[in-house]
C-alpha cells in the first residue's frame, strides 16, 4: 500500500541512528525477517488495523504466539520505551499494539529503558524518570492500557534484569557484538552493555518470578531487529537440549552441555515416553537420543516439553522470543517523524490548533495544480495525510479504501482531506488529553 522507495541500506541495522528504513522487502530478505503477507495473524480475534493494513510487515517466530492464542495458553508481551523527549504518533503505534494484545489475553511487561537512554542518549536517570512518569506512562493510560496483568518497570531498578544481562553475556563474544552493532574501539562500555540489558528485559519475563517459561512477543520498529536477533540467539544458546533433524534425516534430542549428561538423557527419555514416543535409541557418547517414531512436525511439541523441565535441571528453558516489526510513520514534512524536529511530529500533548497547523502545511501526494489533480488523480501512497488516516485516524477499512480510490481517481482534493484529518486529530488529541488528566493518579497501579 505504501510506496517503497528504492533505498540503499548498509548491511547493518543500527538501532541508535536516525535512519528511516523504507525498503522493507529488502530488509526482510537480507535479515531473514519473516513475511507477514501470508496473513499468519488472521486467526487472531479481531486483528488490529496495523496488522490488517500491513503496517506490521514482518515477524520472527510469530507461529508460537498464534499457537498460544489459539490454544489459550499463557503468553507475554514485553516491550520497551526510550524515555527521551515527548511522545508523538510514531511512539503511539507500539502502545496501540500492546493494548490490542492485552485485549486478547497477553500479560503485559513494559521496560522503561532508562539505562539505555543514559548510555546512548546522554540523559541522567533522573531526567528519564521524569519523562517516563510525566510524559509516556500517562499517555499509555490515556490510550487505554489496563492495570490488570500489566507491569511497567525501570531497567535501572530491576535487579533480575541487570543480573540476567550480566549472566547471559557469558555466551556472547565481542566479535558477535561488533558484527551485530558495528561497535569499535571508541564505543563506551555502558553503550556496549545496553543491548545486553535489553536482552535481560526480553528474557527476564520467563523467569519463575515473572510467570515462568512462555512464548513472549516483542512488538517493535524494525530498527530494533539486532536486539531481537541477539535475544533469540542468547535464548537458544542457554538451552540444555536441542531437538533437530540430523543430516541423515533422523530426529534427535541432543544434550548441549557436558555436565550431568546421563541425568539429562534420563530426563529426556522420560519426557519422550510421556509423549508416547517409544522407539528411542540412546547413544550416550553422542549425548543423543534418536526418536525413530517421530516426524518433523513433532519437534516443536518435544522441544516445548523439554524446555519446561530445564529450570529444574539448572537451565533457563527459554522459549525463543517472537517479534513483530512495524514500518515507521513518515513525518509531516516528508522526513522521519522525530521529537527533535517538532514540525515533523504530532505530539500527543500538542494542542489541536498546533496539530491542525502542522497538518495544513504537510506534504501530501497531491498534484501541483487542482486541474492536474482532477485529471490525473493524487498519490495516496506518497501522502502523509493518508498515512495519518491509515495508521491512526480511521478505524473502518472500507472508509479508508474509499479515500484511497477517490484520491487516485482525482475525485478528492487535498484541502478536503486535510480538513477531515484535522477534525479527526482534534477528536483524538482532546480525548487523550482529557484522559491524561486523571492518569497521573493511577500510575502507581502499573509500576512494579
Ligand atoms: N531500545 C528500545 C528503543 O530504542 C527500547 C527498549 C528497551 C526495548 N528495552 C526493550 C524495546 C525491550 C523492546 C524490548 O526504543
Ligand atoms: Fe493525500 Fe487526500 Fe491529497 Fe490524496 S487527496 S494526496 S489522500 S491529501
mmCIF file of C-alpha atoms in Angstrom, residues 137-370:
data_model
loop_
_atom_site.group_PDB
_atom_site.id
_atom_site.type_symbol
_atom_site.label_atom_id
_atom_site.label_comp_id
_atom_site.label_asym_id
_atom_site.label_seq_id
_atom_site.Cartn_x
_atom_site.Cartn_y
_atom_site.Cartn_z
ATOM 1 C CA UNK A 137 3.040 6.499 31.145
ATOM 2 C CA UNK A 138 0.106 8.953 31.490
ATOM 3 C CA UNK A 139 -0.384 8.752 27.728
ATOM 4 C CA UNK A 140 -0.243 4.951 27.813
ATOM 5 C CA UNK A 141 -3.003 5.012 30.397
ATOM 6 C CA UNK A 142 -4.987 7.590 28.437
ATOM 7 C CA UNK A 143 -4.756 5.416 25.342
ATOM 8 C CA UNK A 144 -6.370 2.540 27.213
ATOM 9 C CA UNK A 145 -3.664 0.399 28.807
ATOM 10 C CA UNK A 146 -5.269 -1.506 31.680
ATOM 11 C CA UNK A 147 -3.546 -2.107 35.012
ATOM 12 C CA UNK A 148 -4.617 -5.735 35.256
ATOM 13 C CA UNK A 149 -1.934 -8.204 34.176
ATOM 14 C CA UNK A 150 0.331 -5.278 33.401
ATOM 15 C CA UNK A 151 3.610 -4.084 34.883
ATOM 16 C CA UNK A 152 5.881 -1.215 33.966
ATOM 17 C CA UNK A 153 9.387 -1.222 35.422
ATOM 18 C CA UNK A 154 12.600 0.762 35.183
ATOM 19 C CA UNK A 155 15.667 -1.086 33.878
ATOM 20 C CA UNK A 156 17.863 0.562 36.491
ATOM 21 C CA UNK A 157 15.618 -0.628 39.324
ATOM 22 C CA UNK A 158 15.201 -4.244 38.321
ATOM 23 C CA UNK A 159 17.960 -6.439 39.749
ATOM 24 C CA UNK A 160 16.779 -9.518 37.860
ATOM 25 C CA UNK A 161 17.063 -7.763 34.505
ATOM 26 C CA UNK A 162 20.542 -6.479 35.325
ATOM 27 C CA UNK A 163 21.737 -9.826 36.698
ATOM 28 C CA UNK A 164 20.414 -11.646 33.690
ATOM 29 C CA UNK A 165 22.100 -9.170 31.355
ATOM 30 C CA UNK A 166 25.413 -9.904 33.018
ATOM 31 C CA UNK A 167 24.958 -13.662 33.175
ATOM 32 C CA UNK A 168 23.680 -14.038 29.615
ATOM 33 C CA UNK A 169 26.731 -12.125 28.424
ATOM 34 C CA UNK A 170 28.760 -15.223 29.147
ATOM 35 C CA UNK A 171 27.614 -16.683 25.854
ATOM 36 C CA UNK A 172 28.106 -13.605 23.686
ATOM 37 C CA UNK A 173 31.541 -12.677 22.479
ATOM 38 C CA UNK A 174 32.991 -9.401 21.294
ATOM 39 C CA UNK A 175 33.149 -10.446 17.643
ATOM 40 C CA UNK A 176 29.436 -11.104 17.695
ATOM 41 C CA UNK A 177 28.781 -7.662 19.207
ATOM 42 C CA UNK A 178 30.978 -5.979 16.630
ATOM 43 C CA UNK A 179 29.359 -7.844 13.772
ATOM 44 C CA UNK A 180 25.848 -7.083 15.031
ATOM 45 C CA UNK A 181 26.249 -3.452 16.029
ATOM 46 C CA UNK A 182 29.412 -2.239 14.341
ATOM 47 C CA UNK A 183 30.951 -1.256 17.688
ATOM 48 C CA UNK A 184 34.534 -0.148 17.515
ATOM 49 C CA UNK A 185 37.283 0.771 19.940
ATOM 50 C CA UNK A 186 35.824 4.201 20.680
ATOM 51 C CA UNK A 187 32.494 2.929 21.965
ATOM 52 C CA UNK A 188 31.959 3.358 25.697
ATOM 53 C CA UNK A 189 31.238 0.277 27.750
ATOM 54 C CA UNK A 190 27.853 1.441 29.052
ATOM 55 C CA UNK A 191 26.704 1.641 25.439
ATOM 56 C CA UNK A 192 28.270 -1.732 24.634
ATOM 57 C CA UNK A 193 26.405 -3.232 27.563
ATOM 58 C CA UNK A 194 22.993 -1.737 26.771
ATOM 59 C CA UNK A 195 21.963 -4.437 24.244
ATOM 60 C CA UNK A 196 22.588 -6.988 26.978
ATOM 61 C CA UNK A 197 20.262 -5.055 29.249
ATOM 62 C CA UNK A 198 17.652 -5.197 26.514
ATOM 63 C CA UNK A 199 18.215 -8.947 26.239
ATOM 64 C CA UNK A 200 17.683 -9.056 30.001
ATOM 65 C CA UNK A 201 14.410 -7.142 29.506
ATOM 66 C CA UNK A 202 13.230 -9.532 26.851
ATOM 67 C CA UNK A 203 14.103 -12.772 28.628
ATOM 68 C CA UNK A 204 13.515 -11.985 32.307
ATOM 69 C CA UNK A 205 9.743 -12.305 31.894
ATOM 70 C CA UNK A 206 10.341 -16.037 31.506
ATOM 71 C CA UNK A 207 11.955 -16.350 34.935
ATOM 72 C CA UNK A 208 9.834 -18.189 37.501
ATOM 73 C CA UNK A 209 9.200 -14.991 39.455
ATOM 74 C CA UNK A 210 7.704 -13.229 36.423
ATOM 75 C CA UNK A 211 5.455 -16.014 35.157
ATOM 76 C CA UNK A 212 7.885 -18.699 34.006
ATOM 77 C CA UNK A 213 8.749 -20.054 30.575
ATOM 78 C CA UNK A 214 6.246 -18.984 27.974
ATOM 79 C CA UNK A 215 6.122 -17.538 24.482
ATOM 80 C CA UNK A 216 6.919 -13.832 24.542
ATOM 81 C CA UNK A 217 6.146 -11.354 21.795
ATOM 82 C CA UNK A 218 8.215 -8.210 21.389
ATOM 83 C CA UNK A 219 6.430 -5.673 19.159
ATOM 84 C CA UNK A 220 8.964 -3.171 17.837
ATOM 85 C CA UNK A 221 10.064 -0.982 14.962
ATOM 86 C CA UNK A 222 12.406 -2.699 12.577
ATOM 87 C CA UNK A 223 15.409 -0.751 13.873
ATOM 88 C CA UNK A 224 15.278 -2.994 16.941
ATOM 89 C CA UNK A 225 15.870 -6.179 14.994
ATOM 90 C CA UNK A 226 19.545 -6.553 16.019
ATOM 91 C CA UNK A 227 18.411 -6.774 19.650
ATOM 92 C CA UNK A 228 15.795 -9.331 18.695
ATOM 93 C CA UNK A 229 18.346 -11.479 16.881
ATOM 94 C CA UNK A 230 20.707 -11.231 19.833
ATOM 95 C CA UNK A 231 17.975 -12.223 22.294
ATOM 96 C CA UNK A 232 16.883 -15.165 20.178
ATOM 97 C CA UNK A 233 20.476 -16.371 19.845
ATOM 98 C CA UNK A 234 21.127 -15.994 23.554
ATOM 99 C CA UNK A 235 17.903 -17.796 24.469
ATOM 100 C CA UNK A 236 18.897 -20.684 22.247
ATOM 101 C CA UNK A 237 22.500 -20.709 23.477
ATOM 102 C CA UNK A 238 21.285 -21.200 27.039
ATOM 103 C CA UNK A 239 19.105 -24.177 26.306
ATOM 104 C CA UNK A 240 20.199 -27.550 27.677
ATOM 105 C CA UNK A 241 18.577 -29.521 24.877
ATOM 106 C CA UNK A 242 18.410 -29.237 21.126
ATOM 107 C CA UNK A 243 15.809 -31.093 19.083
ATOM 108 C CA UNK A 244 16.785 -31.349 15.442
ATOM 109 C CA UNK A 245 16.586 -33.256 12.201
ATOM 110 C CA UNK A 246 20.034 -34.733 11.622
ATOM 111 C CA UNK A 247 21.840 -34.805 8.294
ATOM 112 C CA UNK A 248 20.722 -38.385 7.737
ATOM 113 C CA UNK A 249 17.114 -37.359 8.367
ATOM 114 C CA UNK A 250 16.657 -38.657 11.873
ATOM 115 C CA UNK A 251 15.009 -36.726 14.636
ATOM 116 C CA UNK A 252 17.181 -36.470 17.684
ATOM 117 C CA UNK A 253 17.345 -34.866 21.095
ATOM 118 C CA UNK A 254 20.842 -33.645 21.909
ATOM 119 C CA UNK A 255 22.242 -32.531 25.236
ATOM 120 C CA UNK A 256 24.176 -29.307 24.715
ATOM 121 C CA UNK A 257 26.302 -29.231 27.830
ATOM 122 C CA UNK A 258 28.968 -31.570 29.150
ATOM 123 C CA UNK A 259 27.863 -31.886 32.752
ATOM 124 C CA UNK A 260 25.178 -34.300 34.008
ATOM 125 C CA UNK A 261 24.730 -35.813 30.579
ATOM 126 C CA UNK A 262 23.284 -39.089 31.872
ATOM 127 C CA UNK A 263 20.824 -37.345 34.097
ATOM 128 C CA UNK A 264 19.728 -35.084 31.239
ATOM 129 C CA UNK A 265 19.315 -38.028 28.886
ATOM 130 C CA UNK A 266 17.280 -39.868 31.533
ATOM 131 C CA UNK A 267 15.001 -36.869 31.807
ATOM 132 C CA UNK A 268 14.622 -36.606 28.024
ATOM 133 C CA UNK A 269 13.775 -40.279 27.806
ATOM 134 C CA UNK A 270 11.079 -39.877 30.424
ATOM 135 C CA UNK A 271 9.605 -36.885 28.589
ATOM 136 C CA UNK A 272 9.660 -38.665 25.254
ATOM 137 C CA UNK A 273 7.901 -41.685 26.739
ATOM 138 C CA UNK A 274 5.269 -39.437 28.256
ATOM 139 C CA UNK A 275 4.663 -38.068 24.753
ATOM 140 C CA UNK A 276 4.220 -41.687 23.555
ATOM 141 C CA UNK A 277 7.471 -41.977 21.659
ATOM 142 C CA UNK A 278 8.792 -45.449 22.308
ATOM 143 C CA UNK A 279 11.258 -46.247 19.560
ATOM 144 C CA UNK A 280 14.206 -44.487 21.151
ATOM 145 C CA UNK A 281 17.863 -45.097 20.512
ATOM 146 C CA UNK A 282 20.085 -43.605 23.159
ATOM 147 C CA UNK A 283 23.765 -43.070 22.388
ATOM 148 C CA UNK A 284 25.351 -41.589 25.468
ATOM 149 C CA UNK A 285 28.679 -40.904 23.748
ATOM 150 C CA UNK A 286 26.903 -38.620 21.259
ATOM 151 C CA UNK A 287 24.853 -37.138 24.116
ATOM 152 C CA UNK A 288 21.854 -38.038 21.975
ATOM 153 C CA UNK A 289 18.563 -39.857 21.811
ATOM 154 C CA UNK A 290 17.262 -40.639 18.337
ATOM 155 C CA UNK A 291 13.489 -40.883 18.070
ATOM 156 C CA UNK A 292 12.582 -43.308 15.347
ATOM 157 C CA UNK A 293 8.843 -42.879 15.668
ATOM 158 C CA UNK A 294 8.817 -39.058 15.465
ATOM 159 C CA UNK A 295 8.206 -36.840 12.435
ATOM 160 C CA UNK A 296 9.368 -33.279 11.821
ATOM 161 C CA UNK A 297 6.034 -31.845 12.932
ATOM 162 C CA UNK A 298 6.632 -33.295 16.397
ATOM 163 C CA UNK A 299 9.760 -31.227 17.014
ATOM 164 C CA UNK A 300 8.071 -28.147 18.437
ATOM 165 C CA UNK A 301 5.981 -30.174 20.849
ATOM 166 C CA UNK A 302 9.003 -32.138 22.076
ATOM 167 C CA UNK A 303 11.164 -29.055 22.389
ATOM 168 C CA UNK A 304 8.497 -27.198 24.345
ATOM 169 C CA UNK A 305 8.071 -30.058 26.793
ATOM 170 C CA UNK A 306 11.820 -30.367 27.307
ATOM 171 C CA UNK A 307 12.225 -26.629 27.786
ATOM 172 C CA UNK A 308 9.710 -26.700 30.601
ATOM 173 C CA UNK A 309 11.868 -29.186 32.528
ATOM 174 C CA UNK A 310 15.138 -27.286 32.129
ATOM 175 C CA UNK A 311 14.719 -24.943 35.062
ATOM 176 C CA UNK A 312 14.701 -27.947 37.386
ATOM 177 C CA UNK A 313 17.944 -29.120 35.848
ATOM 178 C CA UNK A 314 19.931 -25.924 36.267
ATOM 179 C CA UNK A 315 18.962 -24.275 32.978
ATOM 180 C CA UNK A 316 16.627 -21.474 31.912
ATOM 181 C CA UNK A 317 14.442 -23.257 29.367
ATOM 182 C CA UNK A 318 13.836 -20.041 27.458
ATOM 183 C CA UNK A 319 11.420 -20.008 24.564
ATOM 184 C CA UNK A 320 12.991 -18.016 21.773
ATOM 185 C CA UNK A 321 11.257 -14.638 21.924
ATOM 186 C CA UNK A 322 8.997 -13.790 18.992
ATOM 187 C CA UNK A 323 8.850 -10.337 17.453
ATOM 188 C CA UNK A 324 6.780 -8.260 15.081
ATOM 189 C CA UNK A 325 8.152 -5.320 13.121
ATOM 190 C CA UNK A 326 6.266 -2.242 12.048
ATOM 191 C CA UNK A 327 7.041 0.369 9.448
ATOM 192 C CA UNK A 328 7.781 3.859 10.654
ATOM 193 C CA UNK A 329 5.262 6.594 10.126
ATOM 194 C CA UNK A 330 6.529 9.385 7.900
ATOM 195 C CA UNK A 331 6.866 12.810 9.446
ATOM 196 C CA UNK A 332 4.565 15.597 8.268
ATOM 197 C CA UNK A 333 7.489 17.211 6.473
ATOM 198 C CA UNK A 334 8.133 14.041 4.488
ATOM 199 C CA UNK A 335 11.188 13.018 6.533
ATOM 200 C CA UNK A 336 11.331 10.892 9.654
ATOM 201 C CA UNK A 337 8.874 11.769 12.416
ATOM 202 C CA UNK A 338 11.210 12.880 15.154
ATOM 203 C CA UNK A 339 10.962 14.605 18.524
ATOM 204 C CA UNK A 340 13.967 16.705 17.631
ATOM 205 C CA UNK A 341 12.052 18.225 14.684
ATOM 206 C CA UNK A 342 8.764 19.416 16.207
ATOM 207 C CA UNK A 343 7.320 20.403 12.819
ATOM 208 C CA UNK A 344 7.665 16.793 11.622
ATOM 209 C CA UNK A 345 5.734 15.274 14.525
ATOM 210 C CA UNK A 346 2.329 15.452 16.121
ATOM 211 C CA UNK A 347 2.860 15.124 19.850
ATOM 212 C CA UNK A 348 0.106 13.651 21.964
ATOM 213 C CA UNK A 349 0.198 16.804 24.061
ATOM 214 C CA UNK A 350 0.039 19.204 21.093
ATOM 215 C CA UNK A 351 -2.961 21.496 21.166
ATOM 216 C CA UNK A 352 -5.455 20.621 18.416
ATOM 217 C CA UNK A 353 -4.697 24.040 16.939
ATOM 218 C CA UNK A 354 -0.977 23.279 16.620
ATOM 219 C CA UNK A 355 -1.680 19.829 15.230
ATOM 220 C CA UNK A 356 -4.022 21.312 12.621
ATOM 221 C CA UNK A 357 -1.381 23.808 11.616
ATOM 222 C CA UNK A 358 1.124 21.002 11.048
ATOM 223 C CA UNK A 359 -1.389 19.028 9.005
ATOM 224 C CA UNK A 360 -2.298 22.050 6.895
ATOM 225 C CA UNK A 361 1.305 22.584 5.852
ATOM 226 C CA UNK A 362 2.154 18.894 5.441
ATOM 227 C CA UNK A 363 3.479 17.130 2.384
ATOM 228 C CA UNK A 364 0.678 15.377 0.503
ATOM 229 C CA UNK A 365 0.622 13.283 -2.637
ATOM 230 C CA UNK A 366 -1.437 15.857 -4.470
ATOM 231 C CA UNK A 367 -0.630 17.286 -7.883
ATOM 232 C CA UNK A 368 0.767 20.767 -8.410
ATOM 233 C CA UNK A 369 -2.498 22.250 -9.604
ATOM 234 C CA UNK A 370 -6.119 21.367 -8.931
#
